[in-house]
PDB file of C-alpha atoms in Angstrom:
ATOM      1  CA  UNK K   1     -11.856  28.138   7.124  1.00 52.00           C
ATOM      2  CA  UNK K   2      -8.823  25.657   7.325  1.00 63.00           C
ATOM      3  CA  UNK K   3      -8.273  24.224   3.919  1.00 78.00           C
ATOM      4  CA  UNK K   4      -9.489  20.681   3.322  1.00 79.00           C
ATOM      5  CA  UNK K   5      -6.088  19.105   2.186  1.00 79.00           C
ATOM      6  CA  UNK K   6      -3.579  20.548   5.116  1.00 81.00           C
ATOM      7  CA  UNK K   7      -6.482  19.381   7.731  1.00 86.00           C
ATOM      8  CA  UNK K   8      -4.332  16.326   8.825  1.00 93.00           C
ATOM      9  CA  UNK K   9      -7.233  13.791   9.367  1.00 96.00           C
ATOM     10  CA  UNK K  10      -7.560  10.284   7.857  1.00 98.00           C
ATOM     11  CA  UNK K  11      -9.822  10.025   5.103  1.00 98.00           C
ATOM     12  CA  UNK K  12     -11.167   6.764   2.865  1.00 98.00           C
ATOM     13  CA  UNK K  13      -8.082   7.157   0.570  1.00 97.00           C
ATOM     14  CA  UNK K  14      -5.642   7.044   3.787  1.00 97.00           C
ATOM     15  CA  UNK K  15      -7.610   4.220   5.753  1.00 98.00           C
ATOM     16  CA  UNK K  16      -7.963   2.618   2.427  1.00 97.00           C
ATOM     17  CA  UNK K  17      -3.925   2.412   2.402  1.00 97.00           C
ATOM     18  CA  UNK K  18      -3.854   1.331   5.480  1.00 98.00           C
ATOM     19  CA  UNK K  19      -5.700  -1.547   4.705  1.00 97.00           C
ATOM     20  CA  UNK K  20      -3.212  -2.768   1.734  1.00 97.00           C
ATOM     21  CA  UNK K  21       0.101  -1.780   3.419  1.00 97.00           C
ATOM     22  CA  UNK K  22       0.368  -0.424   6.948  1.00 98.00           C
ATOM     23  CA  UNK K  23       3.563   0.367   7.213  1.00 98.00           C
ATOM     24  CA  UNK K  24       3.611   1.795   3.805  1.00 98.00           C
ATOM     25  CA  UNK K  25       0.476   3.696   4.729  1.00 98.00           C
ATOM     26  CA  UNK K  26       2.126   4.511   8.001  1.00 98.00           C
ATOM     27  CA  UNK K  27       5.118   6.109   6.117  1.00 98.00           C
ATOM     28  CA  UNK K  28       3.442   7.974   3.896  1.00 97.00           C
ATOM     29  CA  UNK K  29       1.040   9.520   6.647  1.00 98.00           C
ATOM     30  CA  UNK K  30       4.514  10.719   8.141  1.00 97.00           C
ATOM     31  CA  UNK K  31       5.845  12.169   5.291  1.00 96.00           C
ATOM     32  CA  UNK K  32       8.802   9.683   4.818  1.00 96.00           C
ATOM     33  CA  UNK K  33       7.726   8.783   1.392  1.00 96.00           C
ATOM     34  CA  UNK K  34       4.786   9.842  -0.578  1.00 95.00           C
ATOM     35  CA  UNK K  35       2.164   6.637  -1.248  1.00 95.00           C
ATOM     36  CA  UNK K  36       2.466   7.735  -5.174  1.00 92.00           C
ATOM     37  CA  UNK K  37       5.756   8.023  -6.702  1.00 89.00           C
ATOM     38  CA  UNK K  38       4.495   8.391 -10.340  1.00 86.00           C
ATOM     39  CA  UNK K  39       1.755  11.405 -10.616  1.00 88.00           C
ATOM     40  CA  UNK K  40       0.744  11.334 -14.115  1.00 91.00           C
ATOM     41  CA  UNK K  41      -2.775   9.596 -13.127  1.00 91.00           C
ATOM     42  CA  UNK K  42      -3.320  12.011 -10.706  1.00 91.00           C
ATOM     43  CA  UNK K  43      -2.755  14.833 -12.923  1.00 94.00           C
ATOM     44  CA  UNK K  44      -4.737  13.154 -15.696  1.00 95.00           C
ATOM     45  CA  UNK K  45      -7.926  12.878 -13.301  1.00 94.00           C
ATOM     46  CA  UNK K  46      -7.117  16.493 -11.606  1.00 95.00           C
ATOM     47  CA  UNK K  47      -7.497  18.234 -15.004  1.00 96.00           C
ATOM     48  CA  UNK K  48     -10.955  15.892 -15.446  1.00 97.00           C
ATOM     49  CA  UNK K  49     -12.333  17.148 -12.107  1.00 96.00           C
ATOM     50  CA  UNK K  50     -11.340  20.782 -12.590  1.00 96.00           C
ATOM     51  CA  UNK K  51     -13.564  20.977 -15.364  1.00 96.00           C
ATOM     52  CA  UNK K  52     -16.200  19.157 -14.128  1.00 96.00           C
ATOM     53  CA  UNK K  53     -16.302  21.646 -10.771  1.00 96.00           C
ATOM     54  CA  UNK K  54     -16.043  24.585 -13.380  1.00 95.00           C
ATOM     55  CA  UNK K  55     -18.644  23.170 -14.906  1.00 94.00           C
ATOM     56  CA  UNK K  56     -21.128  21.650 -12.417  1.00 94.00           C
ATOM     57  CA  UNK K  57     -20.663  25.142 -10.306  1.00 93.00           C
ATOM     58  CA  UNK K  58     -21.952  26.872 -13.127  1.00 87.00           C
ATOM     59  CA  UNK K  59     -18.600  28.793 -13.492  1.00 89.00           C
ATOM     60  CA  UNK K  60     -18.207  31.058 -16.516  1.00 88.00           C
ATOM     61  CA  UNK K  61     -14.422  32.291 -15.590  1.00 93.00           C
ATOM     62  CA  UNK K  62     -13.099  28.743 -15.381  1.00 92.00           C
ATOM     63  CA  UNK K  63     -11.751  29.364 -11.955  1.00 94.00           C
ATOM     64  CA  UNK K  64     -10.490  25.833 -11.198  1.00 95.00           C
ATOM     65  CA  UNK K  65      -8.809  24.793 -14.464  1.00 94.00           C
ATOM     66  CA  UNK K  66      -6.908  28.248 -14.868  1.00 92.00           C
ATOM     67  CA  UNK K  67      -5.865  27.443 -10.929  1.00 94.00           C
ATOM     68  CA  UNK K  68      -4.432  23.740 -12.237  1.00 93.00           C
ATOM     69  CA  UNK K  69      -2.749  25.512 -15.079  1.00 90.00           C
ATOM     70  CA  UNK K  70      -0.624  28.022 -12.295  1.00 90.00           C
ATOM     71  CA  UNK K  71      -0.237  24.969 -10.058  1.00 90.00           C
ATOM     72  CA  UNK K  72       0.713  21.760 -12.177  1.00 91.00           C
ATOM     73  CA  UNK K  73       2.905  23.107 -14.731  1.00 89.00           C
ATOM     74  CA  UNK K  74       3.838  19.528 -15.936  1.00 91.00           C
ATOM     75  CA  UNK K  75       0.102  19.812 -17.500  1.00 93.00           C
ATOM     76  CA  UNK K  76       0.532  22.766 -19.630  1.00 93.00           C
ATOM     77  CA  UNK K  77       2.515  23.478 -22.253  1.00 90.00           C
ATOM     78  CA  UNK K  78       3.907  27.321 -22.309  1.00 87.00           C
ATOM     79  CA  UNK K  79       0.637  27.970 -24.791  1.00 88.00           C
ATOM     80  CA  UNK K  80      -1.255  26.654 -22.596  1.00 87.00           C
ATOM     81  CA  UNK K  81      -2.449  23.559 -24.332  1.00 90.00           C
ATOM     82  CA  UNK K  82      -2.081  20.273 -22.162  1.00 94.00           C
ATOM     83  CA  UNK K  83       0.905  17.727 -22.900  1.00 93.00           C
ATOM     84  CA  UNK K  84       0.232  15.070 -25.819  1.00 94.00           C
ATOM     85  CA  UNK K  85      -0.115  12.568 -22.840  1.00 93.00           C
ATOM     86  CA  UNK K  86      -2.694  14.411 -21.197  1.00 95.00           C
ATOM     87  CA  UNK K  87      -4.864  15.819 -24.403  1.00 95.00           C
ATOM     88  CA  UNK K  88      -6.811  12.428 -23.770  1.00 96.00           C
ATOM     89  CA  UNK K  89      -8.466  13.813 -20.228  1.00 96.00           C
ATOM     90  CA  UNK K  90     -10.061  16.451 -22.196  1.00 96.00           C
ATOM     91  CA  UNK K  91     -12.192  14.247 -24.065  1.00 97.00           C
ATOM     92  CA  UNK K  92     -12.822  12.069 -21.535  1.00 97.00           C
ATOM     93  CA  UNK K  93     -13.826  15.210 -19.244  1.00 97.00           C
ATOM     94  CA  UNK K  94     -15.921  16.064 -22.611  1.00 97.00           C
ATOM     95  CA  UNK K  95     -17.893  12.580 -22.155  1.00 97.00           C
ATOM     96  CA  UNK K  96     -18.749  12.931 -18.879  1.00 97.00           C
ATOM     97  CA  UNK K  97     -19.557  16.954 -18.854  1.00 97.00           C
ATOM     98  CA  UNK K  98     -22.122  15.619 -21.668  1.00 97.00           C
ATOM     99  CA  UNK K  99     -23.732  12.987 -19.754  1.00 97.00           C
ATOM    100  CA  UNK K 100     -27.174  12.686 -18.306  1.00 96.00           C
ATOM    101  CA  UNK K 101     -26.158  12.036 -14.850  1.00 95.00           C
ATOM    102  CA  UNK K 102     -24.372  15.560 -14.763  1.00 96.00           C
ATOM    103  CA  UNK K 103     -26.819  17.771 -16.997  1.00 96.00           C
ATOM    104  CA  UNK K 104     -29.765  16.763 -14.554  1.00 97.00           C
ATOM    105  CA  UNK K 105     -27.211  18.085 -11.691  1.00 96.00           C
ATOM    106  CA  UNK K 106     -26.625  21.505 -13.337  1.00 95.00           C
ATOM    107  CA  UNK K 107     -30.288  21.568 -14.504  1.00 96.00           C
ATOM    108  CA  UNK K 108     -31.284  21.817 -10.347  1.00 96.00           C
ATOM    109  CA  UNK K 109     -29.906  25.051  -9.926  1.00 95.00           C
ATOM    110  CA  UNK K 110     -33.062  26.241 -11.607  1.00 96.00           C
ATOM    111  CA  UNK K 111     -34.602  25.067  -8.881  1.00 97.00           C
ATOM    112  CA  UNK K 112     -33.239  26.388  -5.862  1.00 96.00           C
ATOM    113  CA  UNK K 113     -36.340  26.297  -3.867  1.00 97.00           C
ATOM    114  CA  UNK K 114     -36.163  22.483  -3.744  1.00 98.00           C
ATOM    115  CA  UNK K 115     -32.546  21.470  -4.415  1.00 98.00           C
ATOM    116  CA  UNK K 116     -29.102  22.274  -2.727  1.00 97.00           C
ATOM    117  CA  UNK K 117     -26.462  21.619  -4.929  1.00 97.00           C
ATOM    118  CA  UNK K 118     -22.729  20.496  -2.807  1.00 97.00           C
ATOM    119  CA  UNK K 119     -19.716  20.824  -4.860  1.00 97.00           C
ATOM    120  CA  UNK K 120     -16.258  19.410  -3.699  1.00 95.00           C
ATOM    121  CA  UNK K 121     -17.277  20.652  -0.094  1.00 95.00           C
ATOM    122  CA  UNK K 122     -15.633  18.990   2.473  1.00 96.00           C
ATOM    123  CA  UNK K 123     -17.225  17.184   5.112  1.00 97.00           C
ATOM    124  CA  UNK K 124     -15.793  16.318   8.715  1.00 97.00           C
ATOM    125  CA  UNK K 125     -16.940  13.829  11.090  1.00 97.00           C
ATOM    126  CA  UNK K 126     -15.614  11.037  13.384  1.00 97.00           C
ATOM    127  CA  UNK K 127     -15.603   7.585  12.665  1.00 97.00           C
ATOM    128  CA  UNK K 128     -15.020   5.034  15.835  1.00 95.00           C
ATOM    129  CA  UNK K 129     -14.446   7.894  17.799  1.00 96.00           C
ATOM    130  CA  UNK K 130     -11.301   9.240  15.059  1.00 97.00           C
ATOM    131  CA  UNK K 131     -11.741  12.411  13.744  1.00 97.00           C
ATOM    132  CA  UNK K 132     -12.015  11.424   9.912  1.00 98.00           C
ATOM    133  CA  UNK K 133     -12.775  14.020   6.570  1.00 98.00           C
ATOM    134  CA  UNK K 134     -14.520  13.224   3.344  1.00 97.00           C
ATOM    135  CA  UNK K 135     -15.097  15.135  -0.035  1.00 97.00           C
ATOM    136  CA  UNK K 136     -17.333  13.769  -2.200  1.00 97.00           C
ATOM    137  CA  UNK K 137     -17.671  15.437  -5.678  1.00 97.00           C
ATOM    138  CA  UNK K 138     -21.594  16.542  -6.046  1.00 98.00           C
ATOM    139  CA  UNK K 139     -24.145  16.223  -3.516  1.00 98.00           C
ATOM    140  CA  UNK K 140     -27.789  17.144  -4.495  1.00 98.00           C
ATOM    141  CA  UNK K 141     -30.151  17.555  -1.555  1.00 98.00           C
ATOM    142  CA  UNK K 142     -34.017  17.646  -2.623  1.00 98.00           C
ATOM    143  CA  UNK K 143     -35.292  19.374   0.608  1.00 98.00           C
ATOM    144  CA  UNK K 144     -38.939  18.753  -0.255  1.00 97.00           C
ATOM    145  CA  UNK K 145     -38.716  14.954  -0.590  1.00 98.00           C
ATOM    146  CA  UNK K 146     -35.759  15.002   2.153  1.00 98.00           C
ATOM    147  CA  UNK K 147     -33.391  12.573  -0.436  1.00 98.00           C
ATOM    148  CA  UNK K 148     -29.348  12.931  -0.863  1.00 98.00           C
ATOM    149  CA  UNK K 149     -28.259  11.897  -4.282  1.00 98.00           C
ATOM    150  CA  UNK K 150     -24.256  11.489  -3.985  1.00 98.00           C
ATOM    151  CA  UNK K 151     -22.330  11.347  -7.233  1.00 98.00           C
ATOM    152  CA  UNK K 152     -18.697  11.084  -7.894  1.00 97.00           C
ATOM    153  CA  UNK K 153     -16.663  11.068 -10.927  1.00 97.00           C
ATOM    154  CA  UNK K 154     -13.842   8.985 -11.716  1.00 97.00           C
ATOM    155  CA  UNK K 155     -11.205   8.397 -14.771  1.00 97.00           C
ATOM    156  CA  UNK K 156     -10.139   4.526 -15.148  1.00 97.00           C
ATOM    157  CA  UNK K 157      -7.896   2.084 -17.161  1.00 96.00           C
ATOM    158  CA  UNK K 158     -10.492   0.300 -19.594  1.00 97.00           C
ATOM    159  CA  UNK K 159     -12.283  -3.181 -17.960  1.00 98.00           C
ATOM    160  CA  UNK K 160     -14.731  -5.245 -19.160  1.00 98.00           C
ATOM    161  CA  UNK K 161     -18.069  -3.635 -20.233  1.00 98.00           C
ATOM    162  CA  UNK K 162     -19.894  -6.217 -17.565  1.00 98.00           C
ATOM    163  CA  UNK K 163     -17.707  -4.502 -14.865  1.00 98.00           C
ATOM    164  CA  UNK K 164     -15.898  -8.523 -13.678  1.00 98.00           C
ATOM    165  CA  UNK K 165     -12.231  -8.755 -14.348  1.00 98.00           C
ATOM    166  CA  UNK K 166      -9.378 -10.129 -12.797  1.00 98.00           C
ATOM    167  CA  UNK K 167      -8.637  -8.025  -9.478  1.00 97.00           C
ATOM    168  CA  UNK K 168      -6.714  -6.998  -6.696  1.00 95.00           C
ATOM    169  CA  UNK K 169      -8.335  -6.902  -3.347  1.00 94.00           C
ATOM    170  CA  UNK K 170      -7.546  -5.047  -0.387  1.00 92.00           C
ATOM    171  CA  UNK K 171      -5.754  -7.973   1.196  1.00 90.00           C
ATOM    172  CA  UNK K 172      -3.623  -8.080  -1.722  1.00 88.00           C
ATOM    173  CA  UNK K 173      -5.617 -11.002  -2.923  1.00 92.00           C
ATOM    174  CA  UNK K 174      -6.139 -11.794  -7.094  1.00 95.00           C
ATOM    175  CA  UNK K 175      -9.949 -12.892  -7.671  1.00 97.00           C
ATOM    176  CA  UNK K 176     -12.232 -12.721 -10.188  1.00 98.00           C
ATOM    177  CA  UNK K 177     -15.304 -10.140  -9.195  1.00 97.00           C
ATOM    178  CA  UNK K 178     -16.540  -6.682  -9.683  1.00 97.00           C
ATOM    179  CA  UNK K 179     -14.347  -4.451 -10.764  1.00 97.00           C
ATOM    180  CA  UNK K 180     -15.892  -2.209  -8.066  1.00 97.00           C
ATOM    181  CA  UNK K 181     -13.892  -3.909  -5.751  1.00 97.00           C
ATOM    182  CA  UNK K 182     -10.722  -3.531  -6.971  1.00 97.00           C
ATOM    183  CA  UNK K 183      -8.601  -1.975  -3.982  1.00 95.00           C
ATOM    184  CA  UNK K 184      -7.627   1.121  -6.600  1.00 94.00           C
ATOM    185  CA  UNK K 185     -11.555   1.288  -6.693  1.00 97.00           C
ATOM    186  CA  UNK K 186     -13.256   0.402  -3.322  1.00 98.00           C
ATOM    187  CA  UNK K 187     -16.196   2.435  -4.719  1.00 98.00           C
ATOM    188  CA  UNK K 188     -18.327   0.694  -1.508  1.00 98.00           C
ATOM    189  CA  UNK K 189     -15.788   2.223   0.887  1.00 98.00           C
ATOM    190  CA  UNK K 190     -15.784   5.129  -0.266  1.00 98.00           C
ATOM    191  CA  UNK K 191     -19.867   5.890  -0.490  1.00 98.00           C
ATOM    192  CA  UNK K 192     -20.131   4.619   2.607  1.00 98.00           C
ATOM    193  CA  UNK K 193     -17.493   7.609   4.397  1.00 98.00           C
ATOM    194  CA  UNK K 194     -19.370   9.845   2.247  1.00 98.00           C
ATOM    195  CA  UNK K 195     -22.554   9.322   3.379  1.00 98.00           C
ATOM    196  CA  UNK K 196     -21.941   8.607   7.314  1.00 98.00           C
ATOM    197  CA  UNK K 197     -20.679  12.188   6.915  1.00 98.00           C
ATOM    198  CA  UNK K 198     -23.411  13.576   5.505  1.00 98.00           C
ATOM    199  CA  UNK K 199     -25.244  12.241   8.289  1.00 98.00           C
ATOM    200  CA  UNK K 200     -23.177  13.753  10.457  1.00 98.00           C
ATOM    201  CA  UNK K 201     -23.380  16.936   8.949  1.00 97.00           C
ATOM    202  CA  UNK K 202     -26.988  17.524   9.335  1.00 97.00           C
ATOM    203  CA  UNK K 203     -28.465  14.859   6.910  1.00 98.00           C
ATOM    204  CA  UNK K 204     -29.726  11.875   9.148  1.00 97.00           C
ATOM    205  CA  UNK K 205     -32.848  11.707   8.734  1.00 97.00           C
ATOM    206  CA  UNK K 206     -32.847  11.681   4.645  1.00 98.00           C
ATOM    207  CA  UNK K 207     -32.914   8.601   2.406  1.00 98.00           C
ATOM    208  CA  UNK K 208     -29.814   8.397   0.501  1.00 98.00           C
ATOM    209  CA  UNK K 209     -28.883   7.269  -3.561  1.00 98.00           C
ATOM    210  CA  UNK K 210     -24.960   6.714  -4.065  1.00 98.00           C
ATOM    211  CA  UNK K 211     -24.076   6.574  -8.121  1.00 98.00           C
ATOM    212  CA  UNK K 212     -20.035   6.412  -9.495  1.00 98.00           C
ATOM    213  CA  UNK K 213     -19.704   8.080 -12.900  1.00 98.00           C
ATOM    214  CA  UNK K 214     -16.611   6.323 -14.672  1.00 98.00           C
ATOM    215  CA  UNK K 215     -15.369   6.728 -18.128  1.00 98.00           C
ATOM    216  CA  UNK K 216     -12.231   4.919 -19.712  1.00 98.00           C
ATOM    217  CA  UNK K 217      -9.341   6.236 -20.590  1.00 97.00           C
ATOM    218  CA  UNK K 218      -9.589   5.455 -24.270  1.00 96.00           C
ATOM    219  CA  UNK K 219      -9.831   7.780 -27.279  1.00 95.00           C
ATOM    220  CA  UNK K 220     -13.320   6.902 -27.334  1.00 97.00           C
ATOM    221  CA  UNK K 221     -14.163   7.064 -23.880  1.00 98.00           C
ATOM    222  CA  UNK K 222     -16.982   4.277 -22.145  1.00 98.00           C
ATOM    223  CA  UNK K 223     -19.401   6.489 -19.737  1.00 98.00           C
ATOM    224  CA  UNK K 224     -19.933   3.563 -16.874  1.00 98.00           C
ATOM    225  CA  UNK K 225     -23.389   4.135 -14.155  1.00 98.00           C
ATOM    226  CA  UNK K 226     -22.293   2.516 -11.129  1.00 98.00           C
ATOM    227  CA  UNK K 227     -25.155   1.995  -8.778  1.00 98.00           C
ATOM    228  CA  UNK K 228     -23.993   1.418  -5.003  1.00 98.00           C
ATOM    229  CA  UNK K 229     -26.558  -0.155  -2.731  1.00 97.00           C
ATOM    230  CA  UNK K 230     -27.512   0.440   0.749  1.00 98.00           C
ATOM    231  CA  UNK K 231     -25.902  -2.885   1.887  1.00 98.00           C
ATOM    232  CA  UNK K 232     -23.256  -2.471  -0.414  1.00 98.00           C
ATOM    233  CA  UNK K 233     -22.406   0.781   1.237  1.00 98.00           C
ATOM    234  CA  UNK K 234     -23.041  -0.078   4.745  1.00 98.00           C
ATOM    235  CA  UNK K 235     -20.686  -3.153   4.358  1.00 98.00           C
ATOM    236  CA  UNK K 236     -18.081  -0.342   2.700  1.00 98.00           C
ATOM    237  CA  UNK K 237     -18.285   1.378   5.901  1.00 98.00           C
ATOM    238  CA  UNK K 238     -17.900  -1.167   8.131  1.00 98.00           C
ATOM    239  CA  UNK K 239     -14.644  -2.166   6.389  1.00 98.00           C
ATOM    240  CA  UNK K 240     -13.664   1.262   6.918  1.00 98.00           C
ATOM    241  CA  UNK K 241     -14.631   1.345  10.650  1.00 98.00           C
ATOM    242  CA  UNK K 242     -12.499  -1.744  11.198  1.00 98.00           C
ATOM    243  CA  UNK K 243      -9.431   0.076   9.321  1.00 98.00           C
ATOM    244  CA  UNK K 244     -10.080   3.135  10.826  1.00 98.00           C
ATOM    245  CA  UNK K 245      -9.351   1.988  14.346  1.00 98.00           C
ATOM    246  CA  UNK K 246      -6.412  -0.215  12.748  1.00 98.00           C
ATOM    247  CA  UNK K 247      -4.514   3.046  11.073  1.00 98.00           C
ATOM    248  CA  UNK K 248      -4.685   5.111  14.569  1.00 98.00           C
ATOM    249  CA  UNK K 249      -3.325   2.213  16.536  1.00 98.00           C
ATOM    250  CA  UNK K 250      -0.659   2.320  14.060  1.00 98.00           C
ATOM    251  CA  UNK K 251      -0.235   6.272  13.941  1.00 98.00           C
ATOM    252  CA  UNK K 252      -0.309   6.011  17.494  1.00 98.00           C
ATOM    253  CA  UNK K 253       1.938   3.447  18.224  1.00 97.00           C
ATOM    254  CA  UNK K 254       0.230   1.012  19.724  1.00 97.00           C
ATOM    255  CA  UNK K 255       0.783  -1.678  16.753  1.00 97.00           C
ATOM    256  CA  UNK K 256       3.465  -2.223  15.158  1.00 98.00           C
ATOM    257  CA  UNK K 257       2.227  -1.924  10.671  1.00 98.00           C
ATOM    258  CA  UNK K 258       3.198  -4.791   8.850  1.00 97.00           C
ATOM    259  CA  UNK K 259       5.762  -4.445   6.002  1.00 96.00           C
ATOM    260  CA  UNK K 260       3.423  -5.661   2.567  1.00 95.00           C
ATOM    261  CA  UNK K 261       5.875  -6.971  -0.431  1.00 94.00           C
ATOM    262  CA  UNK K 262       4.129  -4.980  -2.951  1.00 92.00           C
ATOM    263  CA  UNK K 263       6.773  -4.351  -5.812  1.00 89.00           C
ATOM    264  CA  UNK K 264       5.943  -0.355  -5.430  1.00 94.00           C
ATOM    265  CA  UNK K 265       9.040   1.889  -5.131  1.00 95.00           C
ATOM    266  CA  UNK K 266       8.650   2.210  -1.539  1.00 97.00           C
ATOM    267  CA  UNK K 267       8.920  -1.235  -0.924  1.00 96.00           C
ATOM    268  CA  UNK K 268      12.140  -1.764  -3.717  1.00 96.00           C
ATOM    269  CA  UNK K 269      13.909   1.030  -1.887  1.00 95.00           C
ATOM    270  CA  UNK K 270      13.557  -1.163   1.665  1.00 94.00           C
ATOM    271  CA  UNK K 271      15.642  -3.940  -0.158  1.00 95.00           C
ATOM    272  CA  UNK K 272      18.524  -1.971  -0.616  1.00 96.00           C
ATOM    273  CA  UNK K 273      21.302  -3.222   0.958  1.00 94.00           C
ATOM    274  CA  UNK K 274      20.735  -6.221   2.518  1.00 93.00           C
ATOM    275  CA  UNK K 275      18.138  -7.755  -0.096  1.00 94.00           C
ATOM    276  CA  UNK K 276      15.073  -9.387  -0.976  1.00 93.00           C
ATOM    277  CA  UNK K 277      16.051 -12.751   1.146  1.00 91.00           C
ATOM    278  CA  UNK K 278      14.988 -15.446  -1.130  1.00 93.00           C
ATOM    279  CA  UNK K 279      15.624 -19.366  -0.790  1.00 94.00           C
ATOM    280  CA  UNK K 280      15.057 -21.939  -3.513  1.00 91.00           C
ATOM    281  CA  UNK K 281      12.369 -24.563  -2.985  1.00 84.00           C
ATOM    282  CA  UNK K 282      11.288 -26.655  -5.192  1.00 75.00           C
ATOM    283  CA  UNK K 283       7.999 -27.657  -5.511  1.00 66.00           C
ATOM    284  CA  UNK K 284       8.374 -31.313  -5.889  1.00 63.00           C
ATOM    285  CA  UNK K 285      10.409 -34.197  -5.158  1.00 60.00           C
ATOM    286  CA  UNK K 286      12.962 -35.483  -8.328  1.00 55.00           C
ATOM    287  CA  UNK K 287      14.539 -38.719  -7.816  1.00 54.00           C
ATOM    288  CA  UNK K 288      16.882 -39.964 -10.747  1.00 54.00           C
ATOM    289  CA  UNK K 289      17.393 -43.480 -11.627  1.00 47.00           C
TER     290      UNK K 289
END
């Protein structure tokens, strides 16, 4: 079975970089420079999901976080215990492992009869006619009702409790709106890939429920229910359908990606040498007596 991550197909995260920085995207995709410099966040939320998968597989031997502590040793201390940083993820993995959301998932595999239970498997498909891959992080599958109930779990910087902040869009645009739309978020997009591949993979004809499990990263952790709607997911995908044939054009050549001034690393390194070419303008007329 070729393992999900070295299958070389673009995914929601990929197209989703595409959409905010195409040549960034484009560089990353070739392995010039990797899209995140600064891991920490990604190890914070990897140690969240592996016990969650330990967890929501009904694992005893805790497979998946003994596998994180042999492959991310900037998580563990030599004891074993995680970094001061990182001690936070526990609870916050704590919060969510105690939810409702997740003990009416593990309470299904009583019920095996009437309920598949998909964890972390990866899904492959095609979108506009590109071979694209999804993984979403529980899918329950009530075979006698013929309904999909997608969930996935997600670690974030604390917003407002009525999920509307200030935010950045995909276009690189600052609005005020759900925090859902945030382009680190895109929880639409997202849904959307995962259930088109479901679809695909031998779920068409079922009626489908999308929910986003997010708690803070705070001491005291917020447990957010994100509820994504079958327009609001079908409007993800087409987003994604319009990106998707964007990013191969670029992979393939046929379009040259834009260059997006976005103050990351990647694009700080591109001013080396001959600059950031600025001019002063000023924004009004001055006229001195």
């Amino acid at each position: 079975m070729t393992d999900y991550y070295a299958d070389k197909k673009l995914s929601f995260s990929t197209v989703r970089q595409f959409a905010q920085n195409p040549q960034r995207a484009l560089d990353a995709w070739n392995g010039v420079m990797p899209w995140f410099t600064d891991d920490s966040a990604l190890l914070y939320g990897s140690y969240v999901h592996a016990r969650l998968q330990d967890a929501l597989e009904n694992r005893t031997d805790n497979a998946h976080l003994n596998a994180l502590k042999d492959a991310e040793p900037a998580l563990f201390k030599k004891d074993g215990n995680l970094y001061a940083k990182y001690e936070q993820a526990d609870t916050v993995a704590s919060v969510i492992l105690a939810s409702d959301l997740v003990q009416w998932v593990r309470s299904k595999y009583a019920e095996p009869d009437q309920f598949d239970i998909l964890v972390e498997q990866g899904l492959s498909g095609e979108l506009e006619g590109v071979p694209f891959k999804g993984k979403p992080d529980v899918v329950v599958v009530d075979k006698y009702n013929k309904r999909v109930f997608v969930f996935d779990f997600k670690t974030s910087k604390l917003y407002p409790a009525n999920g509307m902040d200030w935010i950045s869009t995909f276009d690189n645009q600052r609005v005020y709106d759900s925090v859902a739309l945030d382009s680190a978020k895109l929880f639409a997009w997202q849904a959307g890939v995962y259930i088109e591949l479901l679809k695909q993979n031998g779920y068409a004809d079922y009626e489908f429920q999308s929910r986003y499990i997010v708690a803070t990263k705070q001491d005291v952790p917020r447990l957010d229910v994100w509820t994504i709607s079958k327009d609001d997911w079908e409007s993800g995908l087409d987003y994604v359908k319009t990106f998707t044939r964007m990013a191969q054009r670029y992979i393939d050549g046929e379009l040259t990606a834009p260059v997006i001034a976005d103050s990351s690393p990647w694009y700080n390194l591109r001013t080396h040498g001959s600059g950031n070419r600025l001019t002063m303008t000023s924004s009004q007329n001055t006229t001195h007596s």
